[in-house]
């Protein structure tokens, strides 16, 4: 069984992967996305992904716009598809996630 932080990173990566495919019709592997996820500065949330910066090069658009679009796509499915991620936000091109602390502590 993975550690709680690993499980949260995997869940966020899955949400982002699905959003990339739905929003841009591109495949982004969970493994590739997990490499972009780090513990966030507390003021931004619990986890943060820089995947929008990588996609910006391919899509030739700003990371901010990509992160905002992915955030909107994820928010549309977050409540029914996520156990550990409570909310998603965008800041300066990063996708930030706050964890559901009750579920996280059960992990």
Backbone as JSON, one array per atom type, in Angstrom:
{
  "sequence": "XXXXXXXXXXXXXXXXXXXXXXXXXXXXXXXXXXXXXXXXXXXXXXXXXXXXXXXXXXXXXXXXXXXXXXXXXXXXXXXXXXXXXXXXXXXXXXXXXXXXXXXXXXX",
  "N": [[0.85, -1.18, 0.0], [0.63, 2.19, -0.92], [2.28, 5.11, 0.48], [0.46, 7.76, 2.2], [1.04, 10.3, 0.99], [2.12, 9.56, -1.44], [-0.09, 8.26, -2.55], [-1.83, 10.45, -2.76], [-0.43, 12.03, -4.61], [-0.52, 10.33, -6.82], [-3.27, 10.25, -7.27], [-3.79, 12.95, -7.91], [-2.21, 13.13, -10.21], [-3.6, 11.38, -11.9], [-6.05, 12.77, -12.17], [-5.14, 15.08, -13.49], [-4.06, 13.92, -15.81], [-6.38, 12.87, -17.05], [-7.72, 15.29, -17.47], [-6.0, 16.63, -19.25], [-6.23, 15.01, -21.5], [-8.99, 15.26, -22.03], [-9.27, 18.05, -22.38], [-7.32, 18.83, -24.28], [-6.99, 16.71, -26.01], [-4.72, 15.18, -25.9], [-2.37, 12.71, -24.9], [-1.13, 12.21, -21.7], [1.01, 10.72, -19.6], [0.52, 9.22, -16.38], [2.88, 8.76, -15.0], [4.66, 10.59, -16.13], [3.43, 12.96, -15.34], [3.45, 12.74, -12.53], [6.12, 13.22, -12.02], [6.17, 15.96, -12.13], [4.95, 16.86, -9.87], [5.04, 18.29, -6.71], [5.52, 18.89, -3.16], [3.69, 21.6, -2.12], [4.26, 25.13, -1.5], [2.91, 26.2, 1.51], [1.02, 28.31, 1.36], [-0.02, 27.98, -1.15], [-1.27, 25.55, -1.28], [-1.46, 21.97, -0.82], [-0.22, 20.19, -2.62], [1.54, 20.64, -5.71], [1.66, 21.06, -9.21], [3.73, 21.36, -12.04], [3.08, 20.83, -14.65], [1.82, 22.33, -16.64], [3.74, 24.06, -17.63], [5.41, 22.4, -19.08], [3.59, 21.49, -21.01], [3.03, 23.91, -22.23], [5.11, 24.48, -23.98], [4.71, 22.58, -25.98], [2.09, 23.18, -26.82], [2.22, 25.79, -27.44], [1.28, 28.03, -25.96], [0.41, 30.03, -23.07], [1.57, 28.97, -19.8], [-0.08, 29.71, -17.68], [-2.64, 29.97, -18.89], [-3.06, 27.32, -19.73], [-2.94, 25.91, -17.26], [-5.12, 27.08, -15.98], [-7.26, 26.24, -17.65], [-7.04, 23.45, -17.36], [-7.5, 23.25, -14.61], [-10.19, 24.09, -14.52], [-11.42, 22.01, -15.95], [-10.81, 19.8, -14.3], [-12.15, 20.57, -11.93], [-14.77, 20.21, -12.67], [-15.21, 17.51, -12.37], [-14.26, 16.78, -9.94], [-15.56, 16.32, -7.39], [-16.91, 13.85, -7.65], [-14.93, 12.14, -8.5], [-12.67, 12.06, -6.94], [-10.96, 11.12, -4.01], [-8.98, 11.91, -2.24], [-8.22, 14.5, -2.98], [-9.32, 17.69, -2.34], [-9.76, 20.31, -3.32], [-8.95, 22.3, -6.23], [-6.69, 24.66, -7.56], [-5.37, 27.41, -9.49], [-2.26, 28.98, -9.89], [-0.06, 31.25, -11.07], [0.59, 29.62, -13.29], [0.86, 27.12, -12.21], [-0.7, 24.09, -11.13], [-2.48, 23.69, -8.33], [-3.24, 21.77, -5.44], [-5.43, 21.07, -2.77], [-5.62, 18.92, -0.04], [-8.07, 16.53, 1.07], [-8.34, 16.43, 4.26], [-9.48, 14.68, 6.15], [-9.9, 12.25, 4.74], [-7.28, 11.88, 3.9], [-5.86, 11.42, 6.27], [-6.88, 8.98, 6.94], [-5.66, 7.31, 5.17]],
  "CA": [[0.0, 0.0, 0.0], [1.49, 3.38, -0.99], [2.14, 6.08, 1.57], [-0.61, 8.72, 1.9], [1.47, 11.35, 0.06], [2.23, 8.92, -2.76], [-1.46, 8.06, -3.03], [-2.37, 11.76, -3.14], [0.24, 12.42, -5.86], [-1.06, 9.48, -7.89], [-4.64, 10.69, -7.55], [-3.69, 14.23, -8.62], [-1.69, 12.83, -11.55], [-4.7, 10.79, -12.67], [-6.98, 13.86, -12.49], [-4.51, 15.93, -14.5], [-3.97, 13.14, -17.04], [-7.71, 12.86, -17.66], [-8.04, 16.65, -17.9], [-5.2, 16.92, -20.44], [-6.84, 14.31, -22.63], [-10.31, 15.84, -22.3], [-9.15, 19.44, -22.8], [-6.43, 19.02, -25.43], [-6.92, 15.53, -26.86], [-3.35, 14.67, -25.83], [-2.08, 11.73, -23.84], [-0.07, 12.55, -20.74], [1.04, 9.58, -18.69], [0.58, 9.51, -14.94], [4.29, 8.76, -14.58], [5.2, 11.87, -16.58], [2.82, 14.01, -14.52], [3.94, 12.59, -11.16], [7.44, 13.87, -11.95], [5.99, 17.41, -12.03], [4.21, 17.16, -8.64], [5.85, 18.49, -5.51], [4.85, 19.48, -2.01], [3.55, 23.03, -2.41], [4.38, 26.1, -0.41], [1.63, 26.11, 2.21], [0.07, 29.34, 0.92], [-0.6, 27.58, -2.43], [-1.98, 24.29, -1.16], [-0.68, 20.84, -0.32], [0.56, 19.67, -3.73], [1.61, 21.57, -6.84], [2.2, 20.47, -10.44], [4.22, 22.3, -13.06], [2.84, 20.21, -15.95], [1.41, 23.34, -17.62], [4.95, 24.62, -18.24], [5.83, 21.43, -20.09], [2.6, 21.51, -22.1], [3.07, 25.22, -22.9], [6.06, 24.38, -25.1], [4.07, 21.79, -27.05], [0.85, 23.81, -27.27], [2.56, 27.17, -27.8], [0.42, 28.96, -25.24], [0.97, 30.32, -21.75], [1.3, 28.0, -18.73], [-1.23, 30.2, -16.91], [-3.87, 29.61, -19.6], [-3.19, 25.87, -19.68], [-3.27, 25.52, -15.89], [-6.5, 27.54, -15.72], [-8.16, 25.35, -18.38], [-7.0, 22.14, -16.71], [-8.19, 23.41, -13.32], [-11.64, 24.11, -14.78], [-11.82, 20.65, -16.34], [-10.74, 18.96, -13.1], [-13.2, 20.96, -10.99], [-16.04, 19.66, -13.13], [-15.35, 16.09, -12.0], [-13.53, 16.55, -8.69], [-16.36, 15.79, -6.28], [-17.28, 12.44, -7.81], [-13.82, 11.29, -8.94], [-11.49, 12.18, -6.09], [-11.12, 10.82, -2.6], [-7.98, 12.62, -1.43], [-8.08, 15.89, -3.4], [-10.52, 18.44, -1.96], [-9.97, 21.41, -4.25], [-7.89, 22.6, -7.19], [-6.55, 26.09, -7.87], [-4.27, 27.75, -10.4], [-1.49, 30.16, -9.49], [1.17, 31.48, -11.84], [0.88, 28.51, -14.19], [0.91, 25.85, -11.47], [-1.96, 23.51, -10.68], [-2.32, 23.44, -6.9], [-4.3, 20.94, -4.87], [-5.59, 20.94, -1.32], [-6.06, 17.57, 0.29], [-9.16, 16.26, 1.98], [-7.56, 16.0, 5.42], [-10.12, 13.54, 6.81], [-9.57, 11.06, 3.94], [-5.82, 11.73, 3.86], [-5.4, 10.82, 7.53], [-7.32, 7.57, 6.93], [-4.8, 6.55, 4.24]],
  "C": [[0.9, 1.25, 0.0], [1.28, 4.29, 0.22], [1.03, 7.06, 1.21], [-0.19, 9.79, 0.9], [1.63, 10.79, -1.34], [0.86, 8.71, -3.36], [-2.07, 9.37, -3.49], [-1.74, 12.24, -4.45], [-0.31, 11.62, -7.04], [-2.48, 9.91, -8.27], [-4.63, 12.01, -8.32], [-3.2, 13.99, -10.05], [-2.78, 12.25, -12.44], [-5.71, 11.87, -13.09], [-6.41, 14.75, -13.59], [-4.43, 15.2, -15.84], [-5.3, 13.12, -17.78], [-8.08, 14.24, -18.2], [-7.26, 17.04, -19.16], [-5.83, 16.26, -21.66], [-8.18, 14.94, -23.02], [-10.19, 17.25, -22.89], [-8.39, 19.6, -24.11], [-6.34, 17.82, -26.37], [-5.53, 14.92, -26.91], [-3.25, 13.65, -24.7], [-0.95, 12.27, -22.98], [-0.07, 11.44, -19.7], [1.1, 10.04, -17.24], [2.02, 9.62, -14.47], [4.96, 10.1, -14.93], [4.69, 13.01, -15.68], [3.33, 13.94, -13.1], [5.29, 13.27, -10.98], [7.33, 15.39, -11.8], [5.31, 17.82, -10.72], [5.16, 17.21, -7.45], [4.97, 18.94, -4.36], [4.84, 20.99, -2.25], [3.94, 23.88, -1.2], [3.0, 26.18, 0.21], [0.59, 27.13, 1.74], [-0.61, 28.97, -0.4], [-1.38, 26.28, -2.36], [-1.06, 23.22, -0.61], [0.26, 20.26, -1.38], [0.51, 20.66, -4.89], [2.23, 20.85, -8.03], [2.58, 21.57, -11.42], [3.98, 21.77, -14.48], [2.46, 21.25, -17.01], [2.62, 23.97, -18.31], [5.47, 23.69, -19.34], [4.88, 21.46, -21.29], [2.65, 22.82, -22.89], [4.02, 25.19, -24.1], [5.42, 23.66, -26.28], [2.88, 22.53, -27.67], [1.04, 25.26, -27.7], [1.54, 28.18, -27.24], [0.96, 29.11, -23.82], [0.64, 29.23, -20.73], [0.09, 28.41, -17.9], [-2.54, 29.77, -17.57], [-4.12, 28.1, -19.54], [-3.61, 25.41, -18.29], [-4.7, 25.91, -15.54], [-7.51, 26.61, -16.41], [-8.2, 23.95, -17.74], [-7.71, 22.18, -15.36], [-9.7, 23.37, -13.52], [-12.17, 22.73, -15.15], [-11.84, 19.73, -15.11], [-11.86, 19.29, -12.13], [-14.55, 20.4, -11.38], [-16.27, 18.23, -12.69], [-14.8, 15.79, -10.61], [-14.36, 15.86, -7.61], [-16.65, 14.31, -6.42], [-16.09, 11.55, -8.16], [-12.6, 11.33, -8.03], [-11.81, 11.91, -4.65], [-10.21, 11.7, -1.76], [-7.85, 14.11, -1.77], [-9.39, 16.62, -3.14], [-10.8, 19.57, -2.94], [-8.71, 21.66, -5.08], [-7.89, 24.1, -7.43], [-5.41, 26.26, -8.86], [-3.58, 28.97, -9.85], [-0.21, 30.2, -10.3], [1.57, 30.31, -12.73], [0.98, 27.16, -13.52], [-0.5, 25.4, -11.14], [-1.73, 23.09, -9.23], [-3.52, 22.67, -6.36], [-4.26, 20.99, -3.35], [-6.16, 19.57, -1.06], [-7.27, 17.57, 1.2], [-8.51, 15.65, 3.22], [-8.16, 14.8, 6.13], [-9.75, 12.26, 6.07], [-8.06, 10.81, 3.94], [-5.32, 11.04, 5.12], [-5.85, 9.37, 7.67], [-6.39, 6.7, 6.09], [-3.64, 5.9, 4.93]]
}
